[in-house]
Amino acid sequence: MDYRQFMTERLSDYKDDNMLTTRVLLLVCSLAPCHADGFTLEEEEDFNQDVLGTDFLRRPLHPSFFCPDMSPSPTVPTSVEFVKAADVKVIAALGDSLTTAIGANGSTILSIPFEFRQLSWSIGGYGTYQNVITLANIFKLFNPGLLGPSPVWTFHGQPTTVNETGFNFAVTGHNTLNVSDQIRHMIDTFKSYPGLSFEEDWKVVTMLIGMNDICDFCKDKTLFSTDNFIRHMTDALDTMMKEIPRTIVNVVQILSMKPLRDLQRPTLGCQLQKSFCSCLVQPEEDSTELQELVEVNTEFQRRLEKLLDGERFFKKDFAVVLQPYVENAEPPHLPDGTIDMSFFTADCFHFTVKGHEELAKGLWNNMFQPVGQKEVIKTFSEPVKLTCPSKEHPYIYTRPRVESSAAPLRRLCVPLMSLLSVFHSL
């Protein structure tokens, strides 16, 4: 079945006498005032094509990606430090609308309520790597039997099943305070899913959440404080470490969000920014409110890095690794200096498939770079070049930084050296 036929049949599950169009418009209008006020309204184009991207597979296929060693370990690893890509049996994701891939494959405001989970950077499983580059599709090159990639799109606010979402447990609009609910759902699904060995299978879980806390900060500075962000993250990671065996958790560092203020087009869609992230978008450029939000954003990043620096979330069969590649990334620019809006959806806030693919490649590369040597992307203007695991270290890097691991030994050595100097002076 080709993509156009697939999307048409799936659309028929919802569409009845243009009722889906009506529902989309009602939802969009609930998110932002539905009047043009001089902005360009582009919703009169073909609904199927512009909302669901039915011409998605018409673009050229990506070149094949091969590595010298794509084989699993001779036996199933027992240590989290020796897990190769082909050893990973299960992939999952936690987060918000960036991970549900809101609007990622549409071209108008009508696409915003659609969650293109099958194309999501960390978990999308549509087609193959050559169709769309996602972390899951890269892992599928190493293990075609991978469990969990998201197969289809969903509609925001509608009930879903694991057959639709795969192991993408992200929920559009969720804050960090909600992530424990996602984790409980994930654990229950893992334990009951046919063909998944909860105790034996190695799992990779990618978690990116916290941007909505910043977007809502001005509405409740206590509820969305840095302390609460760290408390919720700590509780979430503690739960996973306690309850899920054989797991590597990618915690992707949250983005610096101020550059999103520069994503502007004279369209109704861009006005949705004011609903998605009013605390960021509405303050004046030189206001104390904006400066405070930028400082909170930086503090979120700093405190998250501090939380994950060391062996706090590391044991024989479990590790949490901070992947920092997007922490300072600037929006991509065209040669004339303007922002390349092809990376962003009609709401001028979320990523299109083009942006999702760069997020996926950057995450994969970070996973095979040691702590302290992980690439940090400056801008997506230049495509990220996907790399292979090295011959010297073909495993996903999970060992915390050496300095942190050696700290207890250094603390012991200092008094011992002082004592030896005393004896030497006698």
CSV table of C-alpha atoms in Angstrom, one decimal:
chain,number,residue,atom,x,y,z
A,1,MET,CA,0.0,0.0,0.0
A,2,ASP,CA,1.4,3.4,-0.9
A,3,TYR,CA,1.4,6.3,1.4
A,4,ARG,CA,-1.4,8.2,-0.4
A,5,GLN,CA,-3.7,5.2,-0.2
A,6,PHE,CA,-2.8,4.6,3.4
A,7,MET,CA,-3.5,8.2,4.5
A,8,THR,CA,-6.7,8.3,2.6
A,9,GLU,CA,-8.0,5.1,4.2
A,10,ARG,CA,-6.9,6.3,7.7
A,11,LEU,CA,-8.5,9.7,7.1
A,12,SER,CA,-11.8,7.9,6.2
A,13,ASP,CA,-11.9,6.7,9.8
A,14,TYR,CA,-12.5,10.3,10.9
A,15,LYS,CA,-13.8,12.2,7.9
A,16,ASP,CA,-17.5,12.3,7.3
A,17,ASP,CA,-19.0,15.1,5.2
A,18,ASN,CA,-16.0,17.3,6.1
A,19,MET,CA,-16.6,16.8,9.8
A,20,LEU,CA,-12.8,16.3,10.4
A,21,THR,CA,-12.2,19.7,8.8
A,22,THR,CA,-14.7,21.2,11.1
A,23,ARG,CA,-13.2,19.6,14.2
A,24,VAL,CA,-9.7,20.7,13.2
A,25,LEU,CA,-10.9,24.3,12.8
A,26,LEU,CA,-12.8,24.2,16.1
A,27,LEU,CA,-9.7,22.9,17.9
A,28,VAL,CA,-7.4,25.5,16.2
A,29,CYS,CA,-9.9,28.3,17.1
A,30,SER,CA,-9.8,27.1,20.7
A,31,LEU,CA,-6.1,27.6,20.7
A,32,ALA,CA,-6.0,31.1,19.2
A,33,PRO,CA,-8.5,33.7,18.0
A,34,CYS,CA,-9.8,32.8,14.6
A,35,HIS,CA,-9.7,36.1,12.8
A,36,ALA,CA,-7.2,37.2,10.2
A,37,ASP,CA,-6.4,40.7,11.3
A,38,GLY,CA,-4.3,41.2,8.2
A,39,PHE,CA,-2.7,37.8,8.3
A,40,THR,CA,-2.6,35.5,5.4
A,41,LEU,CA,-5.0,32.6,5.7
A,42,GLU,CA,-4.0,29.6,3.5
A,43,GLU,CA,-6.5,27.0,4.5
A,44,GLU,CA,-8.3,26.8,1.2
A,45,GLU,CA,-5.8,24.4,-0.4
A,46,ASP,CA,-6.3,20.7,-0.8
A,47,PHE,CA,-7.1,19.3,2.7
A,48,ASN,CA,-5.6,15.9,2.3
A,49,GLN,CA,-2.3,17.1,0.9
A,50,ASP,CA,-1.7,20.1,3.1
A,51,VAL,CA,-2.9,18.6,6.4
A,52,LEU,CA,-1.6,15.1,6.1
A,53,GLY,CA,1.3,15.5,3.7
A,54,THR,CA,0.1,12.9,1.2
A,55,ASP,CA,3.0,13.7,-1.1
A,56,PHE,CA,5.5,13.0,1.6
A,57,LEU,CA,7.2,10.1,-0.1
A,58,ARG,CA,7.6,11.9,-3.4
A,59,ARG,CA,10.8,13.5,-2.1
A,60,PRO,CA,14.1,11.7,-2.9
A,61,LEU,CA,15.0,8.8,-0.7
A,62,HIS,CA,17.9,9.2,1.7
A,63,PRO,CA,21.1,7.3,0.7
A,64,SER,CA,21.6,4.0,2.5
A,65,PHE,CA,23.5,4.1,5.8
A,66,PHE,CA,25.9,1.3,6.6
A,67,CYS,CA,28.4,0.8,9.3
A,68,PRO,CA,31.4,-1.6,9.4
A,69,ASP,CA,29.9,-3.5,12.3
A,70,MET,CA,26.1,-3.7,12.6
A,71,SER,CA,26.0,-7.1,14.4
A,72,PRO,CA,24.8,-7.8,17.9
A,73,SER,CA,27.0,-9.0,20.7
A,74,PRO,CA,27.8,-12.7,20.7
A,75,THR,CA,25.7,-13.1,23.9
A,76,VAL,CA,23.1,-10.8,25.4
A,77,PRO,CA,25.1,-8.2,27.4
A,78,THR,CA,24.6,-8.1,31.2
A,79,SER,CA,26.3,-4.7,31.7
A,80,VAL,CA,24.9,-1.4,30.6
A,81,GLU,CA,28.4,-0.4,29.5
A,82,PHE,CA,28.6,-3.0,26.7
A,83,VAL,CA,25.3,-2.6,24.8
A,84,LYS,CA,25.7,-2.3,21.0
A,85,ALA,CA,23.0,-0.8,18.8
A,86,ALA,CA,22.0,-4.2,17.5
A,87,ASP,CA,21.5,-5.4,21.1
A,88,VAL,CA,18.7,-3.0,21.6
A,89,LYS,CA,15.3,-4.8,21.4
A,90,VAL,CA,12.9,-2.0,22.5
A,91,ILE,CA,12.7,1.7,21.9
A,92,ALA,CA,10.4,4.2,23.7
A,93,ALA,CA,9.9,7.9,24.1
A,94,LEU,CA,8.5,10.3,26.7
A,95,GLY,CA,7.8,14.0,26.4
A,96,ASP,CA,5.4,16.6,24.9
A,97,SER,CA,4.3,17.9,21.5
A,98,LEU,CA,7.9,17.9,20.1
A,99,THR,CA,7.9,14.1,20.6
A,100,THR,CA,4.3,13.6,19.4
A,101,ALA,CA,5.4,15.5,16.3
A,102,ILE,CA,2.5,18.0,16.2
A,103,GLY,CA,1.9,19.3,12.6
A,104,ALA,CA,5.2,17.9,11.4
A,105,ASN,CA,4.1,16.7,8.0
A,106,GLY,CA,1.4,19.3,7.2
A,107,SER,CA,1.8,22.7,5.5
A,108,THR,CA,-1.1,24.7,7.0
A,109,ILE,CA,-2.6,25.6,10.3
A,110,LEU,CA,-5.1,22.8,9.8
A,111,SER,CA,-2.4,20.2,10.4
A,112,ILE,CA,-1.5,21.4,13.9
A,113,PRO,CA,-3.9,19.1,15.8
A,114,PHE,CA,-2.4,16.0,14.0
A,115,GLU,CA,0.4,14.2,15.8
A,116,PHE,CA,2.7,12.7,13.2
A,117,ARG,CA,4.1,10.1,15.7
A,118,GLN,CA,5.3,7.9,12.8
A,119,LEU,CA,7.7,10.7,11.8
A,120,SER,CA,8.9,11.7,15.3
A,121,TRP,CA,12.6,12.3,15.7
A,122,SER,CA,13.1,9.8,18.6
A,123,ILE,CA,10.5,7.1,17.9
A,124,GLY,CA,8.9,7.4,14.5
A,125,GLY,CA,8.8,4.1,12.6
A,126,TYR,CA,7.3,4.9,9.3
A,127,GLY,CA,8.9,3.1,6.4
A,128,THR,CA,12.7,2.9,6.6
A,129,TYR,CA,15.7,5.1,7.2
A,130,GLN,CA,15.6,6.0,3.5
A,131,ASN,CA,12.1,7.3,3.8
A,132,VAL,CA,12.5,9.3,7.0
A,133,ILE,CA,15.5,9.5,9.4
A,134,THR,CA,14.4,8.9,13.0
A,135,LEU,CA,16.3,7.4,15.9
A,136,ALA,CA,14.0,4.3,15.7
A,137,ASN,CA,14.6,3.9,12.0
A,138,ILE,CA,18.4,4.1,12.5
A,139,PHE,CA,18.1,1.4,15.2
A,140,LYS,CA,16.0,-0.7,12.8
A,141,LEU,CA,19.0,-0.9,10.4
A,142,PHE,CA,20.9,-2.7,13.2
A,143,ASN,CA,17.9,-4.7,14.5
A,144,PRO,CA,14.9,-5.0,12.1
A,145,GLY,CA,12.9,-6.6,14.8
A,146,LEU,CA,12.9,-3.6,17.1
A,147,LEU,CA,9.8,-3.2,19.2
A,148,GLY,CA,8.2,0.2,19.8
A,149,PRO,CA,8.5,2.5,16.8
A,150,SER,CA,5.4,4.6,16.2
A,151,PRO,CA,3.5,3.4,13.1
A,152,VAL,CA,0.8,6.0,12.3
A,153,TRP,CA,-0.4,9.5,13.1
A,154,THR,CA,-2.9,10.3,15.9
A,155,PHE,CA,-5.3,13.2,16.5
A,156,HIS,CA,-4.7,15.4,19.5
A,157,GLY,CA,-7.3,14.7,22.3
A,158,GLN,CA,-8.6,11.5,20.8
A,159,PRO,CA,-8.1,8.2,22.7
A,160,THR,CA,-5.3,6.1,21.3
A,161,THR,CA,-4.0,2.5,21.6
A,162,VAL,CA,-0.4,1.2,21.6
A,163,ASN,CA,-1.2,-0.1,18.1
A,164,GLU,CA,-1.3,3.5,16.9
A,165,THR,CA,1.3,5.2,19.2
A,166,GLY,CA,3.8,2.4,19.5
A,167,PHE,CA,5.9,3.1,22.5
A,168,ASN,CA,5.6,6.8,22.1
A,169,PHE,CA,4.1,7.7,25.5
A,170,ALA,CA,4.6,11.5,25.0
A,171,VAL,CA,1.4,13.6,25.5
A,172,THR,CA,0.9,16.9,23.7
A,173,GLY,CA,0.9,19.8,26.3
A,174,HIS,CA,2.4,17.8,29.1
A,175,ASN,CA,4.6,19.5,31.7
A,176,THR,CA,7.3,17.8,33.7
A,177,LEU,CA,4.8,17.3,36.5
A,178,ASN,CA,3.0,14.9,34.2
A,179,VAL,CA,5.9,12.8,33.1
A,180,SER,CA,5.5,10.2,35.9
A,181,ASP,CA,2.1,9.3,34.5
A,182,GLN,CA,3.8,8.6,31.1
A,183,ILE,CA,6.4,6.4,32.8
A,184,ARG,CA,3.7,4.4,34.7
A,185,HIS,CA,1.9,3.9,31.3
A,186,MET,CA,5.2,2.8,29.8
A,187,ILE,CA,6.1,0.3,32.5
A,188,ASP,CA,2.6,-1.3,32.4
A,189,THR,CA,2.8,-1.6,28.6
A,190,PHE,CA,6.3,-3.1,28.7
A,191,LYS,CA,5.1,-5.8,31.2
A,192,SER,CA,2.2,-6.8,29.1
A,193,TYR,CA,3.3,-6.3,25.5
A,194,PRO,CA,3.4,-9.6,23.5
A,195,GLY,CA,7.0,-10.6,22.5
A,196,LEU,CA,8.7,-8.2,24.9
A,197,SER,CA,10.8,-9.7,27.7
A,198,PHE,CA,10.7,-7.2,30.5
A,199,GLU,CA,13.6,-8.6,32.4
A,200,GLU,CA,15.9,-9.6,29.5
A,201,ASP,CA,15.4,-7.2,26.6
A,202,TRP,CA,17.6,-4.1,26.4
A,203,LYS,CA,15.6,-0.9,26.1
A,204,VAL,CA,16.4,2.7,25.0
A,205,VAL,CA,14.1,5.4,26.3
A,206,THR,CA,14.4,9.0,25.1
A,207,MET,CA,13.0,11.7,27.2
A,208,LEU,CA,12.7,15.4,26.3
A,209,ILE,CA,10.4,17.5,28.5
A,210,GLY,CA,10.5,20.8,30.3
A,211,MET,CA,9.9,23.3,27.6
A,212,ASN,CA,6.2,23.6,28.5
A,213,ASP,CA,7.3,24.4,32.1
A,214,ILE,CA,9.1,27.4,30.7
A,215,CYS,CA,6.3,28.3,28.5
A,216,ASP,CA,3.9,28.3,31.5
A,217,PHE,CA,6.4,29.8,34.0
A,218,CYS,CA,4.8,33.3,34.2
A,219,LYS,CA,1.4,31.7,34.9
A,220,ASP,CA,2.6,30.0,38.2
A,221,LYS,CA,6.2,30.7,39.1
A,222,THR,CA,6.0,28.2,42.0
A,223,LEU,CA,4.4,25.3,40.2
A,224,PHE,CA,6.9,25.7,37.3
A,225,SER,CA,9.9,26.6,39.3
A,226,THR,CA,13.4,25.2,38.7
A,227,ASP,CA,13.2,23.3,42.0
A,228,ASN,CA,9.9,21.6,41.0
A,229,PHE,CA,11.3,20.8,37.5
A,230,ILE,CA,14.3,19.0,39.1
A,231,ARG,CA,12.1,17.3,41.7
A,232,HIS,CA,9.8,15.9,39.0
A,233,MET,CA,12.8,14.8,36.9
A,234,THR,CA,14.4,13.2,39.9
A,235,ASP,CA,11.3,11.3,40.8
A,236,ALA,CA,10.8,10.2,37.2
A,237,LEU,CA,14.3,8.9,36.8
A,238,ASP,CA,14.2,7.2,40.2
A,239,THR,CA,11.1,5.3,39.2
A,240,MET,CA,12.7,4.1,36.0
A,241,MET,CA,15.9,3.0,37.7
A,242,LYS,CA,14.0,1.2,40.4
A,243,GLU,CA,11.5,-0.6,38.2
A,244,ILE,CA,12.8,-1.1,34.7
A,245,PRO,CA,15.8,-3.4,34.1
A,246,ARG,CA,18.2,-3.3,31.3
A,247,THR,CA,17.5,0.3,30.2
A,248,ILE,CA,19.4,3.2,28.8
A,249,VAL,CA,17.7,6.5,29.2
A,250,ASN,CA,18.6,9.4,26.9
A,251,VAL,CA,17.7,12.7,28.6
A,252,VAL,CA,17.9,15.3,25.9
A,253,GLN,CA,18.9,18.7,27.2
A,254,ILE,CA,16.1,21.3,26.8
A,255,LEU,CA,16.6,23.9,24.1
A,256,SER,CA,17.4,27.6,24.6
A,257,MET,CA,14.0,28.9,23.7
A,258,LYS,CA,14.4,32.7,23.2
A,259,PRO,CA,15.4,32.3,19.5
A,260,LEU,CA,11.8,30.9,18.9
A,261,ARG,CA,10.7,34.5,19.2
A,262,ASP,CA,12.3,35.2,15.9
A,263,LEU,CA,10.1,32.7,14.0
A,264,GLN,CA,7.6,35.0,12.4
A,265,ARG,CA,5.5,34.9,9.3
A,266,PRO,CA,2.5,37.1,8.5
A,267,THR,CA,0.1,34.2,8.9
A,268,LEU,CA,-2.7,33.2,11.3
A,269,GLY,CA,-0.7,30.1,12.2
A,270,CYS,CA,2.2,32.1,13.7
A,271,GLN,CA,-0.3,33.7,16.1
A,272,LEU,CA,-0.6,30.3,17.8
A,273,GLN,CA,2.7,30.9,19.4
A,274,LYS,CA,0.9,33.2,21.8
A,275,SER,CA,-1.2,30.2,23.0
A,276,PHE,CA,1.6,27.6,22.9
A,277,CYS,CA,4.1,29.7,24.7
A,278,SER,CA,2.7,33.0,25.9
A,279,CYS,CA,5.3,33.5,28.6
A,280,LEU,CA,8.0,33.5,26.0
A,281,VAL,CA,6.3,35.3,23.1
A,282,GLN,CA,4.3,38.1,24.6
A,283,PRO,CA,6.8,40.0,26.8
A,284,GLU,CA,8.6,43.0,25.2
A,285,GLU,CA,12.1,42.4,23.9
A,286,ASP,CA,13.9,44.3,26.7
A,287,SER,CA,11.4,43.6,29.5
A,288,THR,CA,12.3,42.2,32.9
A,289,GLU,CA,9.7,39.4,32.3
A,290,LEU,CA,11.6,38.2,29.2
A,291,GLN,CA,15.0,38.4,31.0
A,292,GLU,CA,13.6,36.4,33.9
A,293,LEU,CA,12.3,33.7,31.6
A,294,VAL,CA,15.7,33.5,29.8
A,295,GLU,CA,17.4,33.1,33.2
A,296,VAL,CA,15.0,30.4,34.2
A,297,ASN,CA,15.6,28.5,30.9
A,298,THR,CA,19.4,28.6,31.6
A,299,GLU,CA,18.9,27.5,35.1
A,300,PHE,CA,16.8,24.6,34.0
A,301,GLN,CA,19.6,23.5,31.8
A,302,ARG,CA,22.3,24.0,34.4
A,303,ARG,CA,20.4,22.2,37.1
A,304,LEU,CA,19.6,19.3,34.8
A,305,GLU,CA,23.2,18.9,33.9
A,306,LYS,CA,24.2,19.0,37.6
A,307,LEU,CA,21.5,16.3,38.4
A,308,LEU,CA,22.9,13.9,35.8
A,309,ASP,CA,26.6,14.6,36.4
A,310,GLY,CA,27.9,11.5,38.1
A,311,GLU,CA,26.7,8.1,39.2
A,312,ARG,CA,23.4,9.1,40.7
A,313,PHE,CA,21.5,7.2,38.0
A,314,PHE,CA,24.0,4.6,37.0
A,315,LYS,CA,24.1,0.9,37.9
A,316,LYS,CA,25.0,-2.4,36.3
A,317,ASP,CA,21.9,-2.7,34.1
A,318,PHE,CA,20.6,0.9,34.0
A,319,ALA,CA,22.0,4.3,33.0
A,320,VAL,CA,20.7,7.8,32.4
A,321,VAL,CA,22.8,9.9,30.0
A,322,LEU,CA,22.4,13.6,29.3
A,323,GLN,CA,22.5,14.2,25.6
A,324,PRO,CA,23.4,18.0,25.2
A,325,TYR,CA,23.5,18.4,21.4
A,326,VAL,CA,20.7,21.0,21.1
A,327,GLU,CA,21.2,23.0,24.3
A,328,ASN,CA,22.5,26.1,22.4
A,329,ALA,CA,21.3,25.4,18.9
A,330,GLU,CA,20.2,28.5,16.9
A,331,PRO,CA,17.5,28.3,14.2
A,332,PRO,CA,18.8,27.5,10.8
A,333,HIS,CA,19.3,30.4,8.4
A,334,LEU,CA,19.2,30.8,4.6
A,335,PRO,CA,22.2,32.3,2.8
A,336,ASP,CA,20.5,35.7,2.9
A,337,GLY,CA,20.5,35.6,6.7
A,338,THR,CA,16.8,35.0,7.1
A,339,ILE,CA,15.5,32.0,9.2
A,340,ASP,CA,14.8,28.9,7.1
A,341,MET,CA,11.2,28.4,7.9
A,342,SER,CA,11.1,25.1,6.1
A,343,PHE,CA,12.2,23.6,9.4
A,344,PHE,CA,9.1,24.8,11.2
A,345,THR,CA,5.4,24.0,11.1
A,346,ALA,CA,2.6,26.4,10.3
A,347,ASP,CA,2.4,27.4,14.0
A,348,CYS,CA,6.0,28.8,13.8
A,349,PHE,CA,6.9,26.8,16.9
A,350,HIS,CA,7.2,23.1,16.2
A,351,PHE,CA,9.6,21.2,13.9
A,352,THR,CA,8.7,19.8,10.5
A,353,VAL,CA,10.0,16.5,9.3
A,354,LYS,CA,13.1,18.3,8.2
A,355,GLY,CA,13.8,19.5,11.7
A,356,HIS,CA,12.9,16.1,13.2
A,357,GLU,CA,15.5,14.4,11.0
A,358,GLU,CA,18.3,16.7,12.3
A,359,LEU,CA,17.2,16.1,15.9
A,360,ALA,CA,17.4,12.3,15.3
A,361,LYS,CA,20.8,12.4,13.7
A,362,GLY,CA,22.2,14.6,16.5
A,363,LEU,CA,20.8,12.3,19.2
A,364,TRP,CA,22.3,9.2,17.5
A,365,ASN,CA,25.7,10.8,17.3
A,366,ASN,CA,25.6,11.9,21.0
A,367,MET,CA,24.8,8.3,22.0
A,368,PHE,CA,28.2,7.1,20.6
A,369,GLN,CA,30.2,10.0,22.1
A,370,PRO,CA,31.6,9.8,25.6
A,371,VAL,CA,30.6,12.3,28.3
A,372,GLY,CA,32.7,15.4,28.0
A,373,GLN,CA,33.2,14.9,24.3
A,374,LYS,CA,29.6,15.0,23.0
A,375,GLU,CA,29.0,17.3,20.0
A,376,VAL,CA,26.9,20.4,20.7
A,377,ILE,CA,25.2,21.7,17.6
A,378,LYS,CA,25.4,25.5,16.9
A,379,THR,CA,22.8,25.6,14.2
A,380,PHE,CA,20.9,23.2,11.9
A,381,SER,CA,21.8,25.3,8.9
A,382,GLU,CA,24.4,22.6,8.0
A,383,PRO,CA,22.9,19.1,8.0
A,384,VAL,CA,24.2,16.8,10.8
A,385,LYS,CA,26.4,14.1,9.4
A,386,LEU,CA,25.5,10.7,10.8
A,387,THR,CA,28.4,8.7,12.3
A,388,CYS,CA,29.0,5.1,13.0
A,389,PRO,CA,29.9,3.5,16.4
A,390,SER,CA,33.7,3.4,16.6
A,391,LYS,CA,35.7,0.2,16.2
A,392,GLU,CA,37.4,0.9,19.5
A,393,HIS,CA,34.2,1.4,21.4
A,394,PRO,CA,31.2,-0.1,19.5
A,395,TYR,CA,28.9,0.4,22.5
A,396,ILE,CA,26.4,3.1,23.5
A,397,TYR,CA,28.3,5.4,25.9
A,398,THR,CA,26.8,5.2,29.4
A,399,ARG,CA,29.7,5.5,31.8
A,400,PRO,CA,29.6,8.8,33.7
A,401,ARG,CA,32.4,11.2,33.4
A,402,VAL,CA,35.7,9.9,34.9
A,403,GLU,CA,36.1,12.9,37.1
A,404,SER,CA,32.8,12.2,38.9
A,405,SER,CA,33.6,8.5,39.3
A,406,ALA,CA,37.0,9.3,40.7
A,407,ALA,CA,35.8,11.9,43.2
A,408,PRO,CA,35.3,9.5,46.2
A,409,LEU,CA,38.8,8.1,45.6
A,410,ARG,CA,40.3,11.7,45.5
A,411,ARG,CA,38.5,12.5,48.8
A,412,LEU,CA,40.1,9.5,50.4
A,413,CYS,CA,43.6,10.2,48.9
A,414,VAL,CA,43.9,13.7,50.2
A,415,PRO,CA,43.9,12.8,54.0
A,416,LEU,CA,46.1,9.8,53.3
A,417,MET,CA,48.7,12.0,51.5
A,418,SER,CA,48.6,14.5,54.3
A,419,LEU,CA,49.2,11.7,56.8
A,420,LEU,CA,52.2,10.4,54.8
A,421,SER,CA,53.7,13.8,54.7
A,422,VAL,CA,53.5,14.0,58.5
A,423,PHE,CA,55.3,10.6,58.8
A,424,HIS,CA,57.9,11.8,56.3
A,425,SER,CA,58.7,14.8,58.3
A,426,LEU,CA,59.4,12.8,61.5
